[in-house]
Amino acid sequence: MKQFNLEIITPEKVAYKAEVAAITLPGTKGEFQVLFNHTPLVSTFEIGVVKVIIDEKNEIAFATSGGSVEIKDNHVLVLADTLEKPEQIDIDRAKDSAERARKRLASEKKEEIDTARAEASLTRAVNRLKIAKTF
């Protein structure tokens, strides 16, 4: 498997940097995968799972809340809003966040609720729970 340089950066730090065989991102219109010699591209991605295939035997998954990616000359730069390995996810916190978001969305005082923010919060929490249980 031919490899390329991958760098994933969050607002806090360089979260991951290595030579890898592939990365799959949760694109705005569906998942997309980057392999060696991928066409240059700048794109955004959404809440979901980022899967990194290091080689035939090693794979890493991360929960993300979105961001952007630049692909050029076998270098992939991912600017992620957040990035968490499954073992870093605080399941109780994610469950609490999902419950708070569900309560806000079910509230009778819809005019006082930022519905888009509550929906995004719920989506992030559900994604984190799914990744913590799956990977």
Coordinates of N, CA, C and O in Angstrom, one line a residue:
M1 N 0.8 -1.2 0.0 CA 0.0 0.0 0.0 C 0.9 1.2 0.0 O 1.7 1.4 0.9
K2 N 0.7 2.1 -1.0 CA 1.4 3.4 -1.0 C 0.8 4.3 0.0 O -0.4 4.3 0.3
Q3 N 1.7 5.1 0.6 CA 1.2 6.0 1.7 C 1.4 7.4 1.3 O 2.2 7.8 0.5
F4 N 0.7 8.3 2.1 CA 0.8 9.7 1.9 C 0.9 10.4 3.3 O 0.7 9.7 4.3
N5 N 1.3 11.6 3.3 CA 1.4 12.3 4.6 C 0.1 12.9 5.1 O -0.6 13.6 4.3
L6 N -0.3 12.6 6.3 CA -1.6 13.0 6.9 C -1.3 13.9 8.1 O -0.5 13.4 9.0
E7 N -1.9 15.0 8.2 CA -1.8 15.9 9.4 C -3.2 16.3 9.8 O -3.9 16.9 8.9
I8 N -3.6 16.0 11.0 CA -4.9 16.5 11.5 C -4.6 17.4 12.6 O -4.0 17.1 13.6
I9 N -5.2 18.6 12.5 CA -5.0 19.7 13.4 C -6.3 20.1 14.0 O -7.3 20.3 13.2
T10 N -6.4 20.3 15.3 CA -7.6 20.9 15.9 C -7.2 22.3 16.4 O -6.0 22.6 16.4
P11 N -8.1 23.1 16.9 CA -7.8 24.4 17.5 C -6.7 24.3 18.6 O -6.0 25.3 18.8
E12 N -6.7 23.2 19.3 CA -5.8 23.1 20.5 C -4.4 22.5 20.1 O -3.5 22.9 20.8
K13 N -4.3 21.7 19.1 CA -3.0 21.0 18.9 C -3.0 20.2 17.5 O -4.0 20.1 16.9
V14 N -1.8 19.7 17.2 CA -1.7 18.8 16.1 C -2.1 17.5 16.8 O -1.5 16.9 17.6
A15 N -3.3 17.0 16.3 CA -3.9 15.8 16.9 C -3.3 14.5 16.4 O -3.3 13.5 17.1
Y16 N -2.9 14.5 15.1 CA -2.4 13.2 14.5 C -1.5 13.6 13.3 O -1.9 14.5 12.5
K17 N -0.4 12.9 13.2 CA 0.5 13.2 12.1 C 1.3 11.9 11.8 O 1.9 11.3 12.7
A18 N 1.1 11.4 10.5 CA 1.8 10.2 10.2 C 1.7 9.9 8.7 O 0.9 10.6 8.0
E19 N 2.4 8.9 8.2 CA 2.3 8.4 6.9 C 1.2 7.4 6.9 O 1.2 6.5 7.8
V20 N 0.2 7.5 6.1 CA -1.0 6.6 6.1 C -1.3 6.1 4.7 O -0.9 6.7 3.7
A21 N -2.1 5.0 4.6 CA -2.6 4.5 3.3 C -3.9 5.1 2.9 O -4.1 5.2 1.7
A22 N -4.7 5.5 3.8 CA -6.1 6.1 3.4 C -6.7 6.8 4.6 O -6.4 6.6 5.8
I23 N -7.6 7.7 4.3 CA -8.4 8.4 5.3 C -9.8 8.5 4.7 O -10.0 8.8 3.5
T24 N -10.8 8.3 5.5 CA -12.2 8.4 5.1 C -12.8 9.5 6.0 O -12.7 9.5 7.2
L25 N -13.5 10.4 5.3 CA -14.0 11.6 6.0 C -15.6 11.6 5.8 O -16.0 11.2 4.7
P26 N -16.3 12.2 6.8 CA -17.8 12.3 6.6 C -18.1 13.6 5.8 O -18.4 14.6 6.4
G27 N -18.0 13.5 4.5 CA -18.3 14.7 3.7 C -19.7 15.2 3.8 O -20.6 14.5 4.3
T28 N -19.9 16.4 3.4 CA -21.2 17.1 3.4 C -22.2 16.3 2.6 O -23.4 16.2 3.0
K29 N -21.8 15.6 1.5 CA -22.7 14.9 0.7 C -22.5 13.4 0.8 O -22.9 12.6 -0.1
G30 N -21.8 12.9 1.9 CA -21.5 11.5 2.1 C -20.0 11.3 2.3 O -19.2 12.2 2.1
E31 N -19.7 10.1 2.7 CA -18.3 9.8 3.0 C -17.5 9.9 1.8 O -17.9 9.5 0.7
F32 N -16.2 10.3 1.9 CA -15.3 10.2 0.8 C -13.9 9.7 1.4 O -13.6 10.0 2.5
Q33 N -13.2 9.0 0.5 CA -11.9 8.4 0.9 C -10.8 9.0 0.1 O -11.0 9.3 -1.1
V34 N -9.7 9.2 0.8 CA -8.5 9.8 0.1 C -7.4 8.7 0.1 O -7.2 8.1 1.2
L35 N -6.8 8.4 -1.0 CA -5.8 7.4 -1.2 C -4.6 8.1 -1.8 O -4.6 9.3 -2.2
F36 N -3.4 7.4 -1.9 CA -2.2 7.9 -2.5 C -2.5 8.5 -3.9 O -3.3 7.9 -4.7
N37 N -2.0 9.6 -4.3 CA -2.1 10.3 -5.6 C -3.5 10.8 -5.8 O -4.0 10.9 -7.0
H38 N -4.3 11.2 -4.7 CA -5.6 11.7 -4.9 C -5.5 13.1 -5.6 O -4.6 13.8 -5.5
T39 N -6.5 13.4 -6.4 CA -6.6 14.7 -7.1 C -6.7 15.8 -6.0 O -7.3 15.6 -5.0
P40 N -6.0 16.9 -6.3 CA -6.1 18.0 -5.4 C -7.5 18.4 -5.1 O -8.4 18.4 -6.0
L41 N -7.8 18.8 -3.8 CA -9.2 19.1 -3.4 C -9.1 19.9 -2.1 O -8.3 19.7 -1.3
V42 N -10.1 20.8 -2.0 CA -10.4 21.5 -0.8 C -11.9 21.2 -0.5 O -12.7 21.4 -1.4
S43 N -12.2 20.8 0.7 CA -13.6 20.4 1.0 C -13.9 20.6 2.4 O -13.0 20.8 3.3
T44 N -15.1 20.5 2.8 CA -15.6 20.5 4.2 C -16.1 19.2 4.5 O -16.3 18.3 3.6
F45 N -16.2 18.9 5.8 CA -16.8 17.6 6.2 C -17.6 17.9 7.5 O -17.5 19.0 8.1
E46 N -18.5 17.0 7.8 CA -19.5 17.1 8.8 C -19.2 16.3 10.1 O -18.2 15.6 10.2
I47 N -20.1 16.3 11.0 CA -20.1 15.5 12.2 C -20.1 14.1 11.7 O -20.9 13.7 10.9
G48 N -19.2 13.2 12.3 CA -19.2 11.8 11.9 C -17.9 11.2 12.4 O -17.2 11.6 13.4
V49 N -17.5 10.1 11.7 CA -16.3 9.4 12.0 C -15.2 9.6 11.0 O -15.5 9.7 9.8
V50 N -14.0 9.8 11.4 CA -12.8 9.9 10.6 C -12.1 8.6 10.7 O -11.7 8.2 11.9
K51 N -11.9 7.9 9.6 CA -11.2 6.6 9.7 C -9.9 6.7 9.0 O -9.8 7.1 7.9
V52 N -8.8 6.3 9.7 CA -7.5 6.4 9.1 C -7.0 5.0 9.0 O -6.9 4.2 10.0
I53 N -6.6 4.6 7.8 CA -6.0 3.3 7.6 C -4.5 3.5 7.5 O -4.0 4.2 6.5
I54 N -3.7 3.0 8.4 CA -2.3 3.2 8.5 C -1.6 2.2 7.5 O -0.8 2.6 6.7
D55 N -2.0 1.0 7.6 CA -1.5 -0.1 6.7 C -2.6 -1.2 6.7 O -3.7 -1.0 7.3
E56 N -2.2 -2.3 6.1 CA -3.2 -3.4 6.0 C -3.7 -3.9 7.4 O -4.8 -4.5 7.5
K57 N -2.9 -3.7 8.4 CA -3.3 -4.3 9.7 C -3.7 -3.2 10.8 O -4.2 -3.6 11.9
N58 N -3.6 -2.0 10.5 CA -3.8 -0.9 11.5 C -4.7 0.1 11.0 O -4.5 0.7 10.0
E59 N -5.8 0.4 11.8 CA -6.8 1.4 11.5 C -7.1 2.1 12.8 O -7.1 1.6 13.9
I60 N -7.4 3.5 12.7 CA -7.8 4.3 13.8 C -9.0 5.0 13.4 O -9.2 5.4 12.3
A61 N -9.9 5.2 14.4 CA -11.2 5.9 14.2 C -11.2 7.1 15.2 O -10.7 7.0 16.3
F62 N -11.8 8.2 14.7 CA -11.9 9.4 15.5 C -13.4 9.9 15.4 O -13.9 9.8 14.3
A63 N -13.9 10.5 16.5 CA -15.2 11.2 16.4 C -14.8 12.7 16.0 O -13.8 13.2 16.6
T64 N -15.5 13.3 15.1 CA -15.3 14.7 14.8 C -16.6 15.4 14.7 O -17.6 14.9 14.5
S65 N -16.5 16.7 14.9 CA -17.7 17.6 14.7 C -17.6 18.4 13.5 O -18.3 19.4 13.3
G66 N -16.7 18.0 12.6 CA -16.6 18.7 11.3 C -15.3 19.5 11.1 O -14.5 19.5 12.0
G67 N -15.2 20.1 9.9 CA -14.0 20.9 9.6 C -13.8 21.0 8.1 O -14.7 20.9 7.4
S68 N -12.5 21.1 7.8 CA -12.2 21.2 6.4 C -10.9 20.4 6.1 O -10.2 20.0 7.0
V69 N -10.7 20.1 4.8 CA -9.6 19.3 4.4 C -9.0 19.8 3.1 O -9.7 20.3 2.2
E70 N -7.7 19.8 3.0 CA -7.0 20.2 1.8 C -6.1 19.0 1.4 O -5.3 18.5 2.2
I71 N -6.2 18.6 0.1 CA -5.5 17.5 -0.4 C -4.6 18.0 -1.6 O -5.2 18.6 -2.5
K72 N -3.3 17.8 -1.5 CA -2.4 18.3 -2.5 C -1.1 17.6 -2.5 O -0.5 17.5 -1.4
D73 N -0.6 17.1 -3.6 CA 0.7 16.4 -3.7 C 1.0 15.4 -2.6 O 2.0 15.4 -2.0
N74 N 0.1 14.5 -2.4 CA 0.2 13.4 -1.4 C 0.4 13.9 0.0 O 1.1 13.3 0.9
H75 N -0.2 15.1 0.3 CA -0.2 15.7 1.6 C -1.7 16.0 1.9 O -2.3 16.7 1.1
V76 N -2.2 15.5 3.0 CA -3.6 15.8 3.4 C -3.6 16.5 4.7 O -3.0 16.0 5.7
L77 N -4.1 17.7 4.7 CA -4.2 18.6 5.9 C -5.7 18.6 6.3 O -6.5 19.1 5.5
V78 N -6.0 18.1 7.5 CA -7.3 18.1 8.0 C -7.4 19.1 9.1 O -6.6 19.1 10.1
L79 N -8.2 20.1 9.0 CA -8.5 21.1 10.1 C -9.8 20.7 10.7 O -10.9 21.0 10.2
A80 N -9.8 20.0 11.9 CA -11.0 19.5 12.5 C -11.4 20.4 13.7 O -10.5 20.8 14.5
D81 N -12.7 20.7 13.7 CA -13.2 21.4 14.9 C -12.9 20.7 16.2 O -12.5 21.3 17.2
T82 N -13.2 19.4 16.2 CA -12.8 18.5 17.3 C -12.4 17.2 16.8 O -12.8 16.8 15.6
L83 N -11.7 16.4 17.6 CA -11.2 15.1 17.2 C -11.0 14.3 18.4 O -10.2 14.7 19.3
E84 N -11.7 13.1 18.6 CA -11.5 12.3 19.8 C -11.4 10.8 19.4 O -12.2 10.4 18.5
K85 N -10.5 10.1 20.0 CA -10.4 8.7 19.8 C -11.5 8.1 20.7 O -12.0 8.7 21.7
P86 N -12.0 6.9 20.3 CA -13.1 6.3 21.1 C -12.9 6.2 22.6 O -13.7 6.5 23.4
E87 N -11.6 5.9 22.9 CA -11.3 5.7 24.4 C -11.2 7.1 25.1 O -11.2 7.1 26.3
Q88 N -11.2 8.2 24.4 CA -11.2 9.5 25.0 C -12.6 10.1 25.2 O -12.7 11.1 25.9
I89 N -13.6 9.4 24.7 CA -14.9 9.9 24.8 C -15.5 9.6 26.2 O -15.5 8.5 26.7
D90 N -16.0 10.7 26.8 CA -16.6 10.6 28.1 C -18.1 10.2 27.9 O -18.9 11.1 27.5
I91 N -18.4 8.9 28.0 CA -19.8 8.4 27.6 C -20.8 9.1 28.5 O -21.9 9.5 28.0
D92 N -20.6 9.2 29.8 CA -21.6 9.9 30.6 C -21.9 11.3 30.2 O -23.0 11.8 30.2
R93 N -20.8 12.0 29.9 CA -21.0 13.4 29.4 C -21.7 13.5 28.1 O -22.6 14.3 27.9
A94 N -21.4 12.6 27.2 CA -22.2 12.5 25.9 C -23.6 12.2 26.1 O -24.5 12.8 25.5
K95 N -23.9 11.3 27.0 CA -25.3 10.9 27.3 C -26.1 12.1 27.9 O -27.2 12.4 27.5
D96 N -25.4 12.8 28.8 CA -26.0 14.0 29.5 C -26.3 15.1 28.4 O -27.3 15.7 28.4
S97 N -25.3 15.3 27.5 CA -25.5 16.3 26.5 C -26.6 15.9 25.5 O -27.4 16.8 25.2
A98 N -26.7 14.7 25.2 CA -27.8 14.2 24.3 C -29.2 14.5 25.0 O -30.1 14.9 24.4
E99 N -29.3 14.1 26.3 CA -30.5 14.3 27.0 C -30.9 15.8 27.1 O -32.1 16.1 27.0
R100 N -29.9 16.6 27.4 CA -30.2 18.1 27.5 C -30.7 18.6 26.1 O -31.7 19.4 26.1
A101 N -30.1 18.2 25.1 CA -30.5 18.6 23.7 C -31.9 18.1 23.4 O -32.7 18.9 22.9
R102 N -32.2 16.9 23.8 CA -33.6 16.3 23.5 C -34.6 17.1 24.3 O -35.7 17.4 23.8
K103 N -34.3 17.5 25.5 CA -35.2 18.2 26.4 C -35.4 19.6 25.8 O -36.6 20.1 25.7
R104 N -34.4 20.3 25.3 CA -34.5 21.6 24.7 C -35.4 21.5 23.4 O -36.3 22.3 23.2
L105 N -35.2 20.5 22.6 CA -36.0 20.3 21.4 C -37.4 20.0 21.7 O -38.3 20.3 20.9
A106 N -37.7 19.3 22.8 CA -39.1 18.9 23.2 C -39.8 20.0 23.9 O -41.0 19.9 24.2
S107 N -39.1 21.1 24.3 CA -39.6 22.2 25.1 C -40.8 22.9 24.4 O -40.9 23.0 23.2
E108 N -41.8 23.3 25.2 CA -42.9 24.0 24.7 C -42.6 25.4 24.3 O -43.3 26.1 23.6
K109 N -41.5 25.9 24.8 CA -41.1 27.3 24.6 C -40.1 27.4 23.4 O -39.0 27.8 23.5
K110 N -40.6 27.0 22.2 CA -39.8 26.9 21.0 C -39.2 28.2 20.6 O -38.1 28.3 20.1
E111 N -39.8 29.3 20.9 CA -39.3 30.6 20.5 C -38.1 31.0 21.3 O -37.3 31.8 20.9
E112 N -37.9 30.4 22.5 CA -36.7 30.6 23.4 C -35.6 29.7 23.1 O -34.5 29.9 23.7
I113 N -35.8 28.7 22.2 CA -34.8 27.7 22.0 C -34.1 28.0 20.6 O -34.7 28.3 19.6
D114 N -32.7 27.9 20.6 CA -32.0 27.9 19.4 C -32.0 26.5 18.8 O -31.2 25.6 19.2
T115 N -33.0 26.2 18.0 CA -33.2 24.8 17.5 C -32.0 24.3 16.8 O -31.7 23.1 17.0
A116 N -31.4 25.1 15.9 CA -30.3 24.6 15.1 C -29.1 24.2 16.1 O -28.5 23.2 15.9
R117 N -28.9 25.0 17.1 CA -27.8 24.7 18.0 C -28.2 23.4 18.8 O -27.3 22.6 19.0
A118 N -29.4 23.2 19.2 CA -29.8 22.0 20.0 C -29.7 20.8 19.1 O -29.2 19.7 19.6
E119 N -30.1 20.9 17.8 CA -30.0 19.8 16.9 C -28.5 19.4 16.7 O -28.2 18.2 16.7
A120 N -27.7 20.4 16.5 CA -26.2 20.1 16.3 C -25.6 19.5 17.5 O -24.9 18.5 17.4
S121 N -26.0 19.9 18.7 CA -25.6 19.3 20.0 C -26.0 17.9 20.1 O -25.2 17.0 20.5
L122 N -27.2 17.6 19.7 CA -27.7 16.2 19.8 C -27.0 15.4 18.8 O -26.6 14.2 19.1
T123 N -26.8 15.8 17.6 CA -26.1 15.1 16.6 C -24.6 14.8 17.0 O -24.2 13.6 16.8
R124 N -23.9 15.7 17.6 CA -22.6 15.5 18.1 C -22.6 14.5 19.2 O -21.7 13.6 19.2
A125 N -23.5 14.6 20.1 CA -23.5 13.6 21.3 C -23.8 12.2 20.8 O -23.2 11.3 21.2
V126 N -24.8 12.1 19.9 CA -25.2 10.7 19.4 C -24.0 10.2 18.6 O -23.7 9.0 18.7
N127 N -23.3 11.0 17.8 CA -22.1 10.5 17.1 C -21.0 10.0 18.0 O -20.4 9.0 17.8
R128 N -20.8 10.8 19.1 CA -19.7 10.4 20.1 C -20.1 9.1 20.7 O -19.2 8.2 20.9
L129 N -21.4 8.9 21.1 CA -21.8 7.6 21.7 C -21.7 6.5 20.7 O -21.2 5.4 21.1
K130 N -22.0 6.7 19.5 CA -22.0 5.6 18.5 C -20.5 5.2 18.3 O -20.2 4.0 18.3
I131 N -19.6 6.1 18.2 CA -18.2 5.8 17.9 C -17.6 5.2 19.2 O -16.8 4.2 19.0
A132 N -17.9 5.6 20.4 CA -17.4 5.0 21.6 C -17.8 3.5 21.7 O -17.1 2.7 22.2
K133 N -19.0 3.2 21.2 CA -19.5 1.8 21.3 C -19.0 1.0 20.1 O -18.9 -0.2 20.3
T134 N -18.8 1.6 19.0 CA -18.5 0.8 17.8 C -17.0 0.5 17.6 O -16.6 -0.6 17.2
F135 N -16.1 1.4 18.0 CA -14.7 1.3 17.8 C -13.9 1.0 19.0 O -13.9 1.3 20.0

